[in-house]
Amino acid sequence: MFSSVAHLARANPFNAPHLQLVHDGLSDPRSSPAGPPGPPRRSRNLAAAAVEEQYSCDYASGRFFILCGLGGIISCGTTHTALVPLDLVKCRMQVDPQKYKGIFNGFSVTLKEDGFRGLAKGWAPTFIGYSLQGLCKFGFYEVFKVLYSNVLGEENAYLWRTSLYLAASASAEFFADIALAPMEATKVRIQTQPGYANTLRDAAPKMYKEEGLKAFYKGVAPLWMRQIPYTMMKFACFERTVEALYKFVVPKPRSECSKPEQLVVTFVAGYIAGVFCAIVSHPADSVVSVLNKEKGSSASQVLKRLGFKGVWKGLFARIIMIGTLTALQWFIYDSVKVYFRLPRPPPPEMPESLKKKLGLTQ
């Protein structure tokens, strides 16, 4: 699969439009206008050699996709685990709002009852579950983005790029949630049901004995309801925000920005995307939290019982959590790409063929 995707990517300029040369400010001899002699230029061979030395693999190659998946593991596994205390309080506010009346009150009650150690409940299923989710989320997103762009063709891939981002991210998250569901169910049971279990080793066998595999996958449908809109917003909003920041805010082209400057843009765009992610996915997140706590309940029953007001409990805590989380994930993911010297395409530009059709070229 990876080899066929890589072949298609090389055949479609939208996916790899001389990205390596443009990305770091090297001029591409194939696109340089003719003119009078100027300062000495690097030869085509020298530029190609520099590119070959700089990047560890081709864009959309098998190695590229594997390392993107590794970046997803690192970015999602570490960030979600670091925010376990906030996630624990948020989940308890959703399932028992009478006891945990707000974010600060929730921390206070948790510390009083369980101490500091209690804030780390559920860290193991969180780390394992979200590492697997990150592998699929980021790795498959890159795969589906290449596949769908080749189906659309260069011009349509540019014109419909937002729809492309939405479709690729939704496809990736479908598989990511199947990987996440068992650990998410275990985590919520540990965090929201006092006395049930304190560790993954205790909770998972107990859940299986009581309900079988259903205990781990009964929340996958509401998980899709929560995570697919979240991920669609996360990727599409991020991609278009990066494009807008370089176009309207950053005072110089991306090719002239240093790697640290590019990573700052990544962090800012990630935080903006995270705020919208939290809002669109919060009602489903409330349903998932209650559903995984209770036995025998369905998503529709939980939704009806919570009502409109109930599904928005804990939104402020989730905005803080998801905004920070999304920004850090994109920052770490992009940093992993830099570390492994992976191609990092700049924001897309209108193809020359489309410019000619629209009469935008002279």
Coordinates of C-alpha atoms in Angstrom, one line a residue:
M1 CA 0.0 0.0 0.0
F2 CA 2.7 2.4 1.0
S3 CA 4.7 1.8 -2.3
S4 CA 1.6 2.5 -4.4
V5 CA 0.8 5.6 -2.5
A6 CA 4.4 6.8 -2.9
H7 CA 4.2 6.1 -6.7
L8 CA 1.0 8.2 -7.0
A9 CA 2.5 11.0 -4.9
R10 CA 5.5 11.3 -7.3
A11 CA 3.0 11.4 -10.2
N12 CA 1.0 14.2 -8.8
P13 CA 2.7 17.6 -8.4
F14 CA 0.1 18.7 -5.8
N15 CA 1.5 16.2 -3.4
A16 CA 5.2 16.9 -4.0
P17 CA 5.5 20.1 -6.1
H18 CA 9.3 20.4 -5.8
L19 CA 8.7 20.8 -2.1
Q20 CA 12.2 20.1 -1.0
L21 CA 13.7 23.0 -2.9
V22 CA 11.0 25.5 -2.1
H23 CA 10.8 24.5 1.6
D24 CA 14.1 25.8 2.6
G25 CA 14.4 28.7 0.3
L26 CA 16.5 27.1 -2.4
S27 CA 15.4 28.3 -5.8
D28 CA 14.2 25.7 -8.2
P29 CA 16.0 25.9 -11.6
R30 CA 12.9 24.5 -13.3
S31 CA 10.8 27.5 -12.2
S32 CA 13.3 30.3 -12.4
P33 CA 12.5 33.0 -15.0
A34 CA 15.0 33.7 -17.7
G35 CA 16.8 37.0 -17.3
P36 CA 20.2 38.8 -17.5
P37 CA 23.2 37.2 -15.8
G38 CA 23.2 37.8 -12.1
P39 CA 25.0 36.5 -9.0
P40 CA 26.5 33.0 -9.3
R41 CA 23.8 30.3 -8.8
R42 CA 24.1 26.8 -7.5
S43 CA 24.0 24.2 -10.3
R44 CA 21.1 21.9 -10.7
N45 CA 23.2 18.9 -9.5
L46 CA 24.5 20.8 -6.4
A47 CA 20.9 21.7 -5.4
A48 CA 19.7 18.2 -6.0
A49 CA 22.6 16.8 -3.9
A50 CA 21.8 19.2 -1.1
V51 CA 18.2 18.1 -1.1
E52 CA 19.2 14.4 -1.1
E53 CA 21.4 15.0 1.8
Q54 CA 18.9 17.1 3.8
Y55 CA 15.9 14.8 3.7
S56 CA 16.0 11.3 5.0
C57 CA 13.3 10.0 2.7
D58 CA 11.0 10.9 -0.2
Y59 CA 7.6 12.5 0.5
A60 CA 4.9 9.8 0.7
S61 CA 7.4 6.9 0.8
G62 CA 6.9 4.0 3.2
R63 CA 9.5 5.4 5.5
F64 CA 7.8 8.8 5.5
F65 CA 4.4 7.3 6.6
I66 CA 6.0 5.1 9.3
L67 CA 7.9 8.0 10.8
C68 CA 4.7 10.1 10.7
G69 CA 3.0 7.3 12.6
L70 CA 5.9 7.4 15.1
G71 CA 5.4 11.1 15.4
G72 CA 1.7 10.5 16.2
I73 CA 2.6 8.0 18.9
I74 CA 5.0 10.5 20.6
S75 CA 2.8 13.5 20.3
C76 CA -0.5 11.9 21.4
G77 CA 0.8 9.5 24.0
T78 CA 2.9 12.0 25.9
T79 CA 0.5 14.9 25.8
H80 CA -2.6 13.0 26.9
T81 CA -0.7 11.3 29.7
A82 CA 0.7 14.7 30.9
L83 CA -2.9 16.0 31.1
V84 CA -4.4 13.0 33.0
P85 CA -5.1 15.1 36.2
L86 CA -7.2 17.6 34.2
D87 CA -8.9 14.9 32.3
L88 CA -9.7 13.1 35.5
V89 CA -11.4 16.1 37.0
K90 CA -13.2 16.9 33.7
C91 CA -14.6 13.3 33.5
R92 CA -15.8 13.4 37.2
M93 CA -17.5 16.8 36.6
Q94 CA -19.4 15.2 33.7
V95 CA -20.5 12.0 35.5
D96 CA -21.2 13.6 39.0
P97 CA -21.8 17.3 38.6
Q98 CA -23.4 17.5 42.1
K99 CA -20.2 16.5 43.8
Y100 CA -17.7 18.1 41.4
K101 CA -19.2 21.5 40.9
G102 CA -16.3 23.1 38.9
I103 CA -12.8 22.6 37.8
F104 CA -11.2 24.1 41.0
N105 CA -13.7 22.4 43.3
G106 CA -13.1 19.1 41.4
F107 CA -9.3 19.3 42.0
S108 CA -10.0 20.2 45.7
V109 CA -12.3 17.3 46.3
T110 CA -10.0 14.8 44.5
L111 CA -7.0 15.9 46.4
K112 CA -8.9 15.7 49.7
E113 CA -10.2 12.2 49.0
D114 CA -7.3 10.6 47.1
G115 CA -4.3 12.8 47.6
F116 CA -1.8 13.8 44.8
R117 CA -1.5 10.1 43.7
G118 CA -5.2 10.1 43.0
L119 CA -4.7 12.7 40.2
A120 CA -2.7 10.2 38.2
K121 CA -5.4 7.5 38.1
G122 CA -5.8 6.1 34.6
W123 CA -2.4 7.2 33.3
A124 CA -1.5 3.7 31.9
P125 CA -4.6 3.1 29.7
T126 CA -4.3 6.8 28.7
F127 CA -0.7 6.4 27.5
I128 CA -1.3 3.1 25.7
G129 CA -4.7 4.1 24.2
Y130 CA -3.7 7.5 22.9
S131 CA -0.3 6.2 21.6
L132 CA -2.2 3.8 19.4
Q133 CA -4.7 6.5 18.5
G134 CA -1.9 8.8 17.5
L135 CA -0.2 6.2 15.3
C136 CA -3.4 5.8 13.3
K137 CA -4.6 9.4 13.5
F138 CA -1.4 11.1 12.1
G139 CA 0.0 8.1 10.1
F140 CA -3.2 7.4 8.2
Y141 CA -4.0 11.1 7.8
E142 CA -0.9 11.4 5.7
V143 CA -1.8 8.3 3.7
F144 CA -5.4 9.3 3.0
K145 CA -4.4 12.9 2.1
V146 CA -2.1 11.5 -0.6
L147 CA -4.6 9.0 -1.8
Y148 CA -7.5 11.4 -2.0
S149 CA -5.5 14.2 -3.6
N150 CA -4.5 11.8 -6.4
V151 CA -8.1 10.8 -6.9
L152 CA -9.1 14.4 -7.3
G153 CA -6.1 15.5 -9.4
E154 CA -3.8 18.5 -9.0
E155 CA -6.3 21.3 -9.7
N156 CA -9.3 19.9 -7.8
A157 CA -7.0 18.9 -4.9
Y158 CA -6.2 22.6 -4.5
L159 CA -9.7 23.9 -5.1
W160 CA -11.2 21.4 -2.7
R161 CA -8.3 21.2 -0.2
T162 CA -10.5 21.9 2.8
S163 CA -12.8 19.0 1.9
L164 CA -9.7 16.9 1.2
Y165 CA -8.4 17.6 4.8
L166 CA -11.8 16.8 6.2
A167 CA -12.2 13.5 4.4
A168 CA -8.6 12.4 5.1
S169 CA -8.8 13.1 8.8
A170 CA -12.3 11.5 9.2
S171 CA -11.0 8.3 7.5
A172 CA -7.9 8.2 9.7
E173 CA -9.9 8.8 12.9
F174 CA -12.3 6.0 12.1
F175 CA -9.5 3.5 12.5
A176 CA -7.8 5.4 15.3
D177 CA -10.9 5.2 17.5
I178 CA -11.1 1.4 17.1
A179 CA -7.6 1.3 18.5
L180 CA -8.4 3.7 21.3
A181 CA -11.8 2.4 22.5
P182 CA -10.6 -0.5 24.9
M183 CA -8.2 1.7 26.8
E184 CA -10.6 4.7 26.8
A185 CA -13.3 2.5 28.4
T186 CA -10.8 1.2 31.0
K187 CA -9.5 4.7 31.8
V188 CA -13.0 6.2 32.4
R189 CA -14.0 3.2 34.6
I190 CA -10.9 3.8 36.8
Q191 CA -11.3 7.5 37.0
T192 CA -15.0 7.8 37.6
Q193 CA -16.1 4.8 39.5
P194 CA -14.6 5.0 43.0
G195 CA -13.4 1.6 44.4
Y196 CA -13.8 -0.2 41.1
A197 CA -10.1 -0.5 40.3
N198 CA -7.0 1.6 40.6
T199 CA -4.8 0.2 37.8
L200 CA -5.1 -1.1 34.3
R201 CA -4.1 -4.6 35.5
D202 CA -7.0 -4.7 37.9
A203 CA -9.6 -2.9 35.7
A204 CA -9.3 -4.7 32.4
P205 CA -9.7 -8.3 33.6
K206 CA -12.6 -7.2 35.8
M207 CA -14.4 -5.5 33.0
Y208 CA -13.9 -8.5 30.7
K209 CA -15.2 -10.9 33.3
E210 CA -18.4 -8.8 33.9
E211 CA -19.3 -7.8 30.3
G212 CA -16.9 -9.5 27.9
L213 CA -15.5 -7.6 24.9
K214 CA -18.6 -5.4 24.9
A215 CA -17.2 -3.6 27.9
F216 CA -14.3 -2.3 25.8
Y217 CA -16.2 -1.5 22.6
K218 CA -19.7 -0.4 23.6
G219 CA -18.4 3.2 23.6
V220 CA -16.9 3.1 20.1
A221 CA -19.9 4.6 18.4
P222 CA -20.1 7.6 20.7
L223 CA -16.3 7.8 20.5
W224 CA -16.7 8.2 16.7
M225 CA -19.3 10.9 17.4
R226 CA -16.8 12.7 19.6
Q227 CA -13.5 12.1 17.9
I228 CA -14.3 12.2 14.2
P229 CA -15.8 15.8 14.3
Y230 CA -12.9 16.7 16.7
T231 CA -10.2 15.3 14.3
M232 CA -11.8 16.8 11.2
M233 CA -11.7 20.2 12.9
K234 CA -8.2 19.6 14.3
F235 CA -6.7 18.9 10.9
A236 CA -8.7 21.1 8.6
C237 CA -8.7 24.1 10.9
F238 CA -5.0 23.6 11.5
E239 CA -4.1 23.4 7.8
R240 CA -6.1 26.4 6.8
T241 CA -4.9 28.4 9.9
V242 CA -1.3 27.8 9.0
E243 CA -2.0 28.9 5.4
A244 CA -3.7 32.1 6.7
L245 CA -0.9 32.9 9.2
Y246 CA 1.8 32.7 6.6
K247 CA -0.4 34.7 4.2
F248 CA -1.7 37.5 6.5
V249 CA 0.4 37.5 9.8
V250 CA 3.9 36.2 9.3
P251 CA 5.9 39.1 7.7
K252 CA 8.0 36.9 5.4
P253 CA 7.5 33.8 3.3
R254 CA 7.6 30.4 4.9
S255 CA 10.7 29.5 2.9
E256 CA 12.6 32.4 4.6
C257 CA 11.5 31.4 8.1
S258 CA 13.8 29.3 10.3
K259 CA 12.8 26.0 11.7
P260 CA 12.1 27.4 15.2
E261 CA 10.0 30.2 13.6
Q262 CA 8.0 27.6 11.6
L263 CA 7.4 25.6 14.8
V264 CA 6.0 28.7 16.6
V265 CA 3.5 29.1 13.7
T266 CA 2.6 25.4 14.1
F267 CA 2.0 25.9 17.9
V268 CA -0.2 29.0 17.4
A269 CA -2.3 27.3 14.6
G270 CA -2.6 24.2 16.8
Y271 CA -4.0 26.1 19.7
I272 CA -6.6 28.0 17.6
A273 CA -7.6 24.6 16.1
G274 CA -7.8 23.1 19.6
V275 CA -10.4 25.6 20.8
F276 CA -12.8 24.8 18.0
C277 CA -12.1 21.1 18.5
A278 CA -13.2 21.2 22.1
I279 CA -16.4 23.0 21.3
V280 CA -17.6 20.7 18.5
S281 CA -16.8 17.5 20.3
H282 CA -17.8 18.2 23.9
P283 CA -21.4 17.0 23.9
A284 CA -20.3 13.5 22.6
D285 CA -17.4 13.5 25.1
S286 CA -19.9 14.0 28.0
V287 CA -21.9 11.0 26.7
V288 CA -18.8 8.8 26.4
S289 CA -17.8 9.6 30.0
V290 CA -21.2 8.7 31.4
L291 CA -21.6 5.7 29.1
N292 CA -18.3 4.1 30.1
K293 CA -19.1 4.6 33.8
E294 CA -22.5 2.9 33.7
K295 CA -23.5 -0.7 32.9
G296 CA -26.3 -1.4 30.4
S297 CA -26.9 2.2 29.3
S298 CA -27.1 3.2 25.6
A299 CA -25.8 6.4 24.1
S300 CA -29.4 7.7 23.3
Q301 CA -30.5 7.0 26.9
V302 CA -27.5 8.9 28.4
L303 CA -28.0 11.8 26.0
K304 CA -31.7 12.1 26.9
R305 CA -31.0 12.0 30.6
L306 CA -28.2 14.6 30.4
G307 CA -30.2 17.1 28.3
F308 CA -28.9 20.1 26.5
K309 CA -27.4 21.8 29.5
G310 CA -25.9 18.6 30.9
V311 CA -23.8 17.8 27.8
W312 CA -22.0 21.1 28.1
K313 CA -20.8 20.5 31.7
G314 CA -17.0 20.7 32.0
L315 CA -16.6 22.7 28.7
F316 CA -14.2 25.3 30.2
A317 CA -11.9 22.6 31.5
R318 CA -12.0 20.8 28.2
I319 CA -11.2 24.0 26.2
I320 CA -8.1 24.5 28.3
M321 CA -7.2 20.9 28.0
I322 CA -7.8 20.4 24.3
G323 CA -6.4 23.8 23.3
T324 CA -3.1 23.1 25.1
L325 CA -3.2 19.4 24.0
T326 CA -3.8 20.2 20.3
A327 CA -1.1 22.9 20.2
L328 CA 1.5 20.6 21.9
Q329 CA 0.6 17.7 19.6
W330 CA 1.1 19.7 16.5
F331 CA 4.3 21.2 17.8
I332 CA 5.7 17.8 18.8
Y333 CA 4.6 16.1 15.6
D334 CA 6.2 18.8 13.5
S335 CA 9.3 18.7 15.7
V336 CA 9.6 14.9 15.1
K337 CA 9.4 15.6 11.3
V338 CA 12.3 18.1 11.7
Y339 CA 14.3 15.7 13.8
F340 CA 14.0 12.8 11.3
R341 CA 14.5 15.2 8.4
L342 CA 11.2 14.4 6.8
P343 CA 9.8 16.6 3.9
R344 CA 7.5 19.2 5.3
P345 CA 5.5 20.7 2.4
P346 CA 4.7 24.4 2.6
P347 CA 1.0 25.6 2.4
P348 CA -0.4 24.7 -1.1
E349 CA -0.3 27.2 -3.9
M350 CA -2.5 27.4 -6.9
P351 CA -1.2 25.2 -9.8
E352 CA 0.1 27.1 -12.8
S353 CA -2.4 25.3 -15.0
L354 CA -5.3 26.5 -12.9
K355 CA -3.9 30.1 -13.0
K356 CA -3.9 30.0 -16.8
K357 CA -7.5 28.7 -16.9
L358 CA -8.6 31.5 -14.5
G359 CA -6.6 34.1 -16.5
L360 CA -4.4 34.9 -13.5
T361 CA -1.1 34.7 -15.4
Q362 CA 0.3 37.3 -17.8

